[in-house]
Each structure stands twice: as structure tokens, then as C-alpha cells.
PDB file of C-alpha atoms in Angstrom:
ATOM      1  CA  MET Y   1     -87.022   1.061  59.929  1.00 53.00           C
ATOM      2  CA  GLU Y   2     -86.795  -1.179  62.973  1.00 59.00           C
ATOM      3  CA  GLU Y   3     -89.613  -0.834  65.497  1.00 67.00           C
ATOM      4  CA  LEU Y   4     -88.206   0.149  68.884  1.00 77.00           C
ATOM      5  CA  GLU Y   5     -89.894   0.461  72.256  1.00 84.00           C
ATOM      6  CA  TYR Y   6     -88.298   3.361  74.093  1.00 88.00           C
ATOM      7  CA  TYR Y   7     -90.242   3.263  77.340  1.00 91.00           C
ATOM      8  CA  ASN Y   8     -92.769   0.982  79.018  1.00 93.00           C
ATOM      9  CA  ALA Y   9     -93.922   1.169  82.637  1.00 94.00           C
ATOM     10  CA  THR Y  10     -97.014   0.535  84.730  1.00 95.00           C
ATOM     11  CA  LYS Y  11     -98.089   2.545  87.767  1.00 93.00           C
ATOM     12  CA  ASN Y  12    -101.370   2.325  89.658  1.00 90.00           C
ATOM     13  CA  GLY Y  13    -102.899   0.179  86.922  1.00 92.00           C
ATOM     14  CA  VAL Y  14    -101.916   2.579  84.120  1.00 94.00           C
ATOM     15  CA  THR Y  15     -99.379   1.547  81.459  1.00 95.00           C
ATOM     16  CA  VAL Y  16     -97.487   4.107  79.369  1.00 95.00           C
ATOM     17  CA  THR Y  17     -95.535   3.016  76.293  1.00 94.00           C
ATOM     18  CA  ILE Y  18     -93.410   5.191  74.039  1.00 92.00           C
ATOM     19  CA  LYS Y  19     -92.173   3.675  70.785  1.00 89.00           C
ATOM     20  CA  ASN Y  20     -91.234   4.598  67.251  1.00 85.00           C
ATOM     21  CA  PHE Y  21     -93.267   3.852  64.147  1.00 80.00           C
ATOM     22  CA  SER Y  22     -93.786   0.420  62.640  1.00 70.00           C
ATOM     23  CA  PRO Y  23     -91.772  -0.627  59.560  1.00 64.00           C
ATOM     24  CA  GLY Y  24     -93.406   0.634  56.379  1.00 74.00           C
ATOM     25  CA  TYR Y  25     -94.693   3.818  58.002  1.00 82.00           C
ATOM     26  CA  ASP Y  26     -95.349   6.407  55.291  1.00 88.00           C
ATOM     27  CA  PHE Y  27     -94.144   9.721  56.712  1.00 90.00           C
ATOM     28  CA  PHE Y  28     -95.484  11.861  53.871  1.00 93.00           C
ATOM     29  CA  LYS Y  29     -98.948  10.333  53.985  1.00 90.00           C
ATOM     30  CA  GLU Y  30     -99.305  10.264  57.759  1.00 88.00           C
ATOM     31  CA  TYR Y  31     -97.849  13.729  58.332  1.00 90.00           C
ATOM     32  CA  GLY Y  32     -99.914  15.111  55.473  1.00 92.00           C
ATOM     33  CA  THR Y  33     -97.153  17.187  53.893  1.00 95.00           C
ATOM     34  CA  LYS Y  34     -98.224  20.183  51.845  1.00 96.00           C
ATOM     35  CA  PHE Y  35     -95.139  19.780  49.659  1.00 97.00           C
ATOM     36  CA  SER Y  36     -94.200  16.828  47.463  1.00 96.00           C
ATOM     37  CA  TYR Y  37     -90.616  15.566  47.719  1.00 97.00           C
ATOM     38  CA  SER Y  38     -88.392  14.424  44.858  1.00 97.00           C
ATOM     39  CA  LEU Y  39     -85.168  13.350  46.585  1.00 95.00           C
ATOM     40  CA  CYS Y  40     -82.211  11.222  45.497  1.00 92.00           C
ATOM     41  CA  HIS Y  41     -79.326   9.789  47.505  1.00 87.00           C
ATOM     42  CA  PRO Y  42     -76.826   7.070  46.546  1.00 79.00           C
ATOM     43  CA  ASP Y  43     -77.138   5.156  49.837  1.00 78.00           C
ATOM     44  CA  MET Y  44     -80.519   6.103  51.298  1.00 80.00           C
ATOM     45  CA  THR Y  45     -84.133   5.836  50.234  1.00 82.00           C
ATOM     46  CA  LEU Y  46     -85.548   9.322  50.592  1.00 90.00           C
ATOM     47  CA  GLY Y  47     -88.563  11.299  49.449  1.00 92.00           C
ATOM     48  CA  GLN Y  48     -91.552   9.964  47.558  1.00 94.00           C
ATOM     49  CA  LYS Y  49     -90.790   7.317  44.971  1.00 92.00           C
ATOM     50  CA  LYS Y  50     -93.521   8.466  42.594  1.00 93.00           C
ATOM     51  CA  TYR Y  51     -91.805  11.844  42.222  1.00 94.00           C
ATOM     52  CA  GLU Y  52     -88.227  10.594  41.910  1.00 91.00           C
ATOM     53  CA  LEU Y  53     -86.447  11.134  38.599  1.00 93.00           C
ATOM     54  CA  ILE Y  54     -83.271   9.385  37.466  1.00 90.00           C
ATOM     55  CA  GLN Y  55     -80.643  11.803  38.697  1.00 90.00           C
ATOM     56  CA  SER Y  56     -77.898  10.424  36.436  1.00 90.00           C
ATOM     57  CA  ALA Y  57     -79.982  11.451  33.417  1.00 93.00           C
ATOM     58  CA  PHE Y  58     -79.328  15.122  34.181  1.00 95.00           C
ATOM     59  CA  ASP Y  59     -76.116  17.123  34.123  1.00 95.00           C
ATOM     60  CA  SER Y  60     -77.101  19.301  37.074  1.00 95.00           C
ATOM     61  CA  TRP Y  61     -79.719  19.844  39.747  1.00 96.00           C
ATOM     62  CA  GLU Y  62     -80.868  22.840  37.745  1.00 96.00           C
ATOM     63  CA  GLU Y  63     -81.787  20.556  34.842  1.00 96.00           C
ATOM     64  CA  TYR Y  64     -83.424  18.130  37.283  1.00 96.00           C
ATOM     65  CA  GLY Y  65     -85.533  21.008  38.603  1.00 96.00           C
ATOM     66  CA  TYR Y  66     -86.600  22.051  35.111  1.00 96.00           C
ATOM     67  CA  ALA Y  67     -87.693  18.463  34.448  1.00 96.00           C
ATOM     68  CA  LEU Y  68     -89.786  18.440  37.637  1.00 95.00           C
ATOM     69  CA  GLN Y  69     -91.467  21.639  36.532  1.00 94.00           C
ATOM     70  CA  ASP Y  70     -92.325  20.068  33.185  1.00 94.00           C
ATOM     71  CA  TYR Y  71     -93.448  16.674  34.484  1.00 94.00           C
ATOM     72  CA  PHE Y  72     -95.478  17.852  37.479  1.00 94.00           C
ATOM     73  CA  GLU Y  73     -96.505  21.368  36.361  1.00 93.00           C
ATOM     74  CA  THR Y  74     -95.043  23.159  39.328  1.00 92.00           C
ATOM     75  CA  ASP Y  75     -93.799  26.699  39.807  1.00 87.00           C
ATOM     76  CA  VAL Y  76     -93.002  26.371  43.534  1.00 94.00           C
ATOM     77  CA  LEU Y  77     -89.687  24.521  43.634  1.00 96.00           C
ATOM     78  CA  CYS Y  78     -87.409  24.557  46.680  1.00 97.00           C
ATOM     79  CA  PRO Y  79     -84.022  22.779  46.923  1.00 97.00           C
ATOM     80  CA  ILE Y  80     -83.374  20.367  49.807  1.00 97.00           C
ATOM     81  CA  TYR Y  81     -79.908  19.715  51.263  1.00 96.00           C
ATOM     82  CA  LEU Y  82     -78.518  16.908  53.423  1.00 94.00           C
ATOM     83  CA  TYR Y  83     -75.585  16.931  55.830  1.00 93.00           C
ATOM     84  CA  GLN Y  84     -73.984  13.681  57.026  1.00 87.00           C
ATOM     85  CA  ILE Y  85     -70.402  13.188  58.205  1.00 76.00           C
ATOM     86  CA  CYS Y  86     -70.306   9.545  57.117  1.00 70.00           C
ATOM     87  CA  TYR Y  87     -72.722   6.769  56.162  1.00 65.00           C
ATOM     88  CA  GLY Y  88     -74.683   5.503  59.150  1.00 60.00           C
ATOM     89  CA  GLU Y  89     -74.279   8.744  61.081  1.00 66.00           C
ATOM     90  CA  PRO Y  90     -77.292  10.994  61.874  1.00 70.00           C
ATOM     91  CA  VAL Y  91     -78.456  13.213  59.041  1.00 84.00           C
ATOM     92  CA  LYS Y  92     -79.462  16.845  58.984  1.00 92.00           C
ATOM     93  CA  LEU Y  93     -81.779  18.351  56.403  1.00 95.00           C
ATOM     94  CA  SER Y  94     -82.132  21.961  55.356  1.00 96.00           C
ATOM     95  CA  THR Y  95     -83.731  24.194  52.767  1.00 96.00           C
ATOM     96  CA  LYS Y  96     -80.434  26.111  52.584  1.00 95.00           C
ATOM     97  CA  PRO Y  97     -76.917  24.920  51.705  1.00 95.00           C
ATOM     98  CA  PHE Y  98     -74.722  23.862  54.634  1.00 94.00           C
ATOM     99  CA  LYS Y  99     -71.439  25.694  55.193  1.00 93.00           C
ATOM    100  CA  ASP Y 100     -69.565  22.375  55.256  1.00 92.00           C
ATOM    101  CA  GLU Y 101     -69.753  21.617  51.543  1.00 89.00           C
ATOM    102  CA  PHE Y 102     -67.526  18.529  51.850  1.00 91.00           C
ATOM    103  CA  ASN Y 103     -70.000  16.630  54.037  1.00 90.00           C
ATOM    104  CA  SER Y 104     -73.207  17.974  52.510  1.00 92.00           C
ATOM    105  CA  MET Y 105     -75.010  17.879  49.207  1.00 93.00           C
ATOM    106  CA  GLN Y 106     -78.224  18.803  47.494  1.00 95.00           C
ATOM    107  CA  ILE Y 107     -80.512  15.787  47.382  1.00 95.00           C
ATOM    108  CA  GLY Y 108     -83.428  17.145  45.370  1.00 96.00           C
ATOM    109  CA  PHE Y 109     -86.426  19.409  45.628  1.00 97.00           C
ATOM    110  CA  ALA Y 110     -89.682  19.963  47.459  1.00 97.00           C
ATOM    111  CA  PHE Y 111     -92.439  21.302  45.241  1.00 97.00           C
ATOM    112  CA  ILE Y 112     -96.112  22.182  45.004  1.00 96.00           C
ATOM    113  CA  ASP Y 113     -97.913  21.712  41.704  1.00 94.00           C
ATOM    114  CA  GLN Y 114    -100.091  24.403  40.169  1.00 92.00           C
ATOM    115  CA  ASP Y 115    -103.399  22.849  41.262  1.00 93.00           C
ATOM    116  CA  ASP Y 116    -102.289  22.519  44.888  1.00 95.00           C
ATOM    117  CA  PHE Y 117    -100.896  26.057  44.788  1.00 94.00           C
ATOM    118  CA  TYR Y 118    -104.243  27.352  43.559  1.00 93.00           C
ATOM    119  CA  ASP Y 119    -106.069  25.424  46.319  1.00 94.00           C
ATOM    120  CA  PHE Y 120    -103.671  26.795  48.940  1.00 95.00           C
ATOM    121  CA  CYS Y 121    -104.341  30.361  47.807  1.00 94.00           C
ATOM    122  CA  GLN Y 122    -108.097  29.775  47.900  1.00 94.00           C
ATOM    123  CA  GLU Y 123    -107.931  28.275  51.393  1.00 94.00           C
ATOM    124  CA  ASN Y 124    -105.929  31.223  52.688  1.00 94.00           C
ATOM    125  CA  GLY Y 125    -107.896  33.988  50.987  1.00 94.00           C
ATOM    126  CA  LEU Y 126    -105.080  34.943  48.622  1.00 94.00           C
ATOM    127  CA  GLU Y 127    -106.316  36.405  45.361  1.00 92.00           C
ATOM    128  CA  GLN Y 128    -104.265  34.801  42.634  1.00 90.00           C
ATOM    129  CA  PRO Y 129    -103.627  36.848  39.466  1.00 90.00           C
ATOM    130  CA  ASP Y 130    -103.969  35.242  36.063  1.00 88.00           C
ATOM    131  CA  TYR Y 131    -101.137  32.827  35.302  1.00 84.00           C
ATOM    132  CA  GLU Y 132    -100.178  34.772  32.177  1.00 86.00           C
ATOM    133  CA  SER Y 133    -100.243  38.207  33.818  1.00 88.00           C
ATOM    134  CA  GLU Y 134     -97.121  40.221  34.623  1.00 89.00           C
ATOM    135  CA  ASP Y 135     -98.080  40.203  38.317  1.00 92.00           C
ATOM    136  CA  TYR Y 136     -98.075  36.416  38.667  1.00 92.00           C
ATOM    137  CA  GLU Y 137     -94.324  35.939  39.200  1.00 92.00           C
ATOM    138  CA  GLN Y 138     -94.174  38.469  42.033  1.00 94.00           C
ATOM    139  CA  PHE Y 139     -97.308  36.977  43.579  1.00 95.00           C
ATOM    140  CA  LEU Y 140     -95.726  33.519  43.390  1.00 94.00           C
ATOM    141  CA  THR Y 141     -92.563  34.780  45.098  1.00 94.00           C
ATOM    142  CA  ASP Y 142     -94.492  36.547  47.877  1.00 96.00           C
ATOM    143  CA  VAL Y 143     -96.683  33.539  48.666  1.00 96.00           C
ATOM    144  CA  THR Y 144     -93.722  31.164  48.604  1.00 95.00           C
ATOM    145  CA  GLU Y 145     -91.572  33.271  50.909  1.00 95.00           C
ATOM    146  CA  ASN Y 146     -94.250  34.450  53.330  1.00 96.00           C
ATOM    147  CA  TYR Y 147     -96.627  31.483  53.488  1.00 96.00           C
ATOM    148  CA  LEU Y 148     -95.085  28.322  52.057  1.00 97.00           C
ATOM    149  CA  LYS Y 149     -91.461  28.505  53.229  1.00 96.00           C
ATOM    150  CA  PRO Y 150     -92.441  28.385  56.935  1.00 96.00           C
ATOM    151  CA  ILE Y 151     -94.556  25.298  56.217  1.00 97.00           C
ATOM    152  CA  LEU Y 152     -91.661  23.721  54.337  1.00 97.00           C
ATOM    153  CA  GLU Y 153     -89.267  24.393  57.222  1.00 97.00           C
ATOM    154  CA  GLU Y 154     -91.597  22.577  59.620  1.00 95.00           C
ATOM    155  CA  GLU Y 155     -92.016  19.630  57.265  1.00 96.00           C
ATOM    156  CA  VAL Y 156     -88.283  19.278  56.663  1.00 96.00           C
ATOM    157  CA  GLU Y 157     -87.556  19.428  60.393  1.00 93.00           C
ATOM    158  CA  ALA Y 158     -90.174  16.747  61.055  1.00 92.00           C
ATOM    159  CA  TYR Y 159     -88.780  14.562  58.269  1.00 93.00           C
ATOM    160  CA  GLU Y 160     -85.280  14.906  59.722  1.00 92.00           C
ATOM    161  CA  VAL Y 161     -86.555  13.726  63.111  1.00 89.00           C
ATOM    162  CA  PHE Y 162     -88.289  10.816  61.397  1.00 89.00           C
ATOM    163  CA  LEU Y 163     -85.131   9.811  59.494  1.00 86.00           C
ATOM    164  CA  MET Y 164     -83.105   9.912  62.711  1.00 83.00           C
ATOM    165  CA  ASN Y 165     -85.585   7.448  64.249  1.00 79.00           C
ATOM    166  CA  LYS Y 166     -86.543  10.014  66.894  1.00 82.00           C
ATOM    167  CA  ALA Y 167     -90.236  10.359  66.066  1.00 86.00           C
ATOM    168  CA  PHE Y 168     -92.583   8.427  68.332  1.00 90.00           C
ATOM    169  CA  THR Y 169     -96.084   7.517  69.415  1.00 90.00           C
ATOM    170  CA  VAL Y 170     -97.421   7.418  72.963  1.00 93.00           C
ATOM    171  CA  GLN Y 171     -99.778   4.717  74.202  1.00 92.00           C
ATOM    172  CA  VAL Y 172    -101.632   4.979  77.516  1.00 94.00           C
ATOM    173  CA  ASN Y 173    -103.180   1.599  78.284  1.00 93.00           C
ATOM    174  CA  ASP Y 174    -104.889   0.623  75.006  1.00 89.00           C
ATOM    175  CA  LYS Y 175    -105.216   4.117  73.551  1.00 91.00           C
ATOM    176  CA  THR Y 176    -102.581   5.509  71.174  1.00 89.00           C
ATOM    177  CA  TYR Y 177    -102.081   9.255  70.993  1.00 87.00           C
ATOM    178  CA  GLY Y 178    -100.842  10.622  67.702  1.00 79.00           C
ATOM    179  CA  SER Y 179     -97.504  10.785  65.952  1.00 84.00           C
ATOM    180  CA  PHE Y 180     -94.877  13.146  67.349  1.00 88.00           C
ATOM    181  CA  TYR Y 181     -92.042  14.453  65.205  1.00 88.00           C
ATOM    182  CA  MET Y 182     -90.019  15.973  68.026  1.00 82.00           C
ATOM    183  CA  ARG Y 183     -87.036  14.893  70.068  1.00 80.00           C
ATOM    184  CA  ALA Y 184     -88.368  15.371  73.607  1.00 86.00           C
ATOM    185  CA  TRP Y 185     -90.740  12.679  74.841  1.00 89.00           C
ATOM    186  CA  ILE Y 186     -92.144  15.077  77.423  1.00 87.00           C
ATOM    187  CA  ASN Y 187     -93.427  18.266  75.792  1.00 86.00           C
ATOM    188  CA  GLU Y 188     -96.492  20.488  75.868  1.00 86.00           C
ATOM    189  CA  LYS Y 189     -98.385  18.115  73.566  1.00 87.00           C
ATOM    190  CA  THR Y 190     -97.657  14.819  75.319  1.00 89.00           C
ATOM    191  CA  LEU Y 191     -98.273  16.377  78.752  1.00 89.00           C
ATOM    192  CA  GLU Y 192    -101.936  16.585  77.791  1.00 88.00           C
ATOM    193  CA  PHE Y 193    -102.387  12.824  78.286  1.00 90.00           C
ATOM    194  CA  ILE Y 194     -99.305  11.360  80.026  1.00 92.00           C
ATOM    195  CA  PRO Y 195    -100.147  11.017  83.747  1.00 92.00           C
ATOM    196  CA  GLN Y 196     -98.050  13.305  85.935  1.00 93.00           C
ATOM    197  CA  GLU Y 197     -96.573  10.435  87.954  1.00 93.00           C
ATOM    198  CA  PHE Y 198     -94.762   9.196  84.817  1.00 94.00           C
ATOM    199  CA  VAL Y 199     -93.202  12.511  83.769  1.00 92.00           C
ATOM    200  CA  GLU Y 200     -89.929  12.467  85.730  1.00 93.00           C
ATOM    201  CA  ASP Y 201     -89.454   8.756  85.075  1.00 93.00           C
ATOM    202  CA  ILE Y 202     -89.841   9.296  81.322  1.00 92.00           C
ATOM    203  CA  LYS Y 203     -87.431  12.250  81.343  1.00 91.00           C
ATOM    204  CA  LYS Y 204     -84.856  10.108  83.144  1.00 92.00           C
ATOM    205  CA  ALA Y 205     -85.338   7.245  80.678  1.00 90.00           C
ATOM    206  CA  GLN Y 206     -84.747   9.574  77.750  1.00 89.00           C
ATOM    207  CA  ARG Y 207     -81.592  11.017  79.324  1.00 89.00           C
ATOM    208  CA  VAL Y 208     -80.246   7.494  79.752  1.00 88.00           C
ATOM    209  CA  ARG Y 209     -81.053   6.656  76.135  1.00 82.00           C
ATOM    210  CA  ILE Y 210     -79.346   9.817  74.875  1.00 77.00           C
ATOM    211  CA  GLU Y 211     -76.228   8.968  76.897  1.00 80.00           C
ATOM    212  CA  GLU Y 212     -76.194   5.414  75.508  1.00 72.00           C
ATOM    213  CA  GLU Y 213     -76.529   6.686  71.933  1.00 69.00           C
ATOM    214  CA  SER Y 214     -73.657   9.122  72.390  1.00 62.00           C
ATOM    215  CA  TYR Y 215     -71.113   6.310  72.949  1.00 54.00           C
TER     216      TYR Y 215
END
């Protein structure tokens, strides 16, 4: 990933800089994803290398998923899909298949291993039945759908923004404020520390950038 400076200006002795992340930035570590990601793509490096299996060794994604369950002892396994019209174009990610099957594909799975699932239940006050009990499968489904899927949706959306080189950091003078996985440079989070006199200027700069990228 190339480091890009999107905005830099000084007013009344205050300098505001908006830029993307440095090369080598580890999205999964820095974001602190709850899920682990085993993703494969012929032309892109995606997911977490330590969880990637050799896709060609399996006849289907179903077999790939079974292997993940065996290797990493996971019961929470969610497919991840990618949409891209052609190589080099922006990508879209989803936890559900895209309607345009020609330009989309499954690229792997997001999963949570049994230990992390147990910890999640403990942290959220969810009483987990015994793994061998007849109630466990329904409990697993309920927790996945009602608690974990919303988290996964947020993570996948953030990862998509990161892959599209839209994520950014904000620096005011010498202080850097967080990592933002959102498209708008001015939002309720960045307004907490960007001086008001920069707001309209930054909005204009982003509009210009969007127009330039659309050509």
C-alpha cells in the first residue's frame, strides 16, 4: 500500500494532515478484529496469512471450511464474498453472495475458534451449554446470528474501506488521532478534534479528490 497524504493545511499556527496508513500496516492487528480471516484470491493478498490454506487442495469451499474447522477448532464459520468488475477496480466485500455472480466470488471464511467463542460468551454474560449437549447447536446459532454477525458486518465493512485505500489517520500539529475506517474525512468522530475553521476546507478537498478519482 502506497502512503498518500490527502490533505495538509496550516491556519493560525495549527496544521491538520489527513493521510492513509503506512506500508505494512496490519489491519487485523490494529483494528483488533474479533474474527480471524482465511481468505484466498488469485491476484490479491487478502486475510491473515497464518490462517490461509491452499485453496487448490480442496474441491470446494465447503471442503475448505471443513478443513478450517479441523485445523483451528472452530464452530463459528462465516463465508466472505468479493465483488470486483475487473482487476484494479475497487472491491466490495460482503457476508452474503452478490447478485452479479459473474463478477463476484467467494474468497474464504471468517471464523472464531472455540476458545475465543467461550471468552466472548463469558464477556457478554451468555451462559454456554456443554459442548456435547443437545442445546449447544441452537445456542451457537443464536449467538452467531444475534451477537457475532453484527460485529462481522462492521469488520468486513472496515476491511473493505481499508482495501480501497480510503481509511485514514488525522494529525493535528504533532498529535495523531486514531485510525478511521470510513469514507468521509469529516464525521462525528473526527469533529471532536479537527478545528472548526478547517471543516469546510477539508470537505471541499475531499469532493475534489472524489471527482478526480471518478475520471
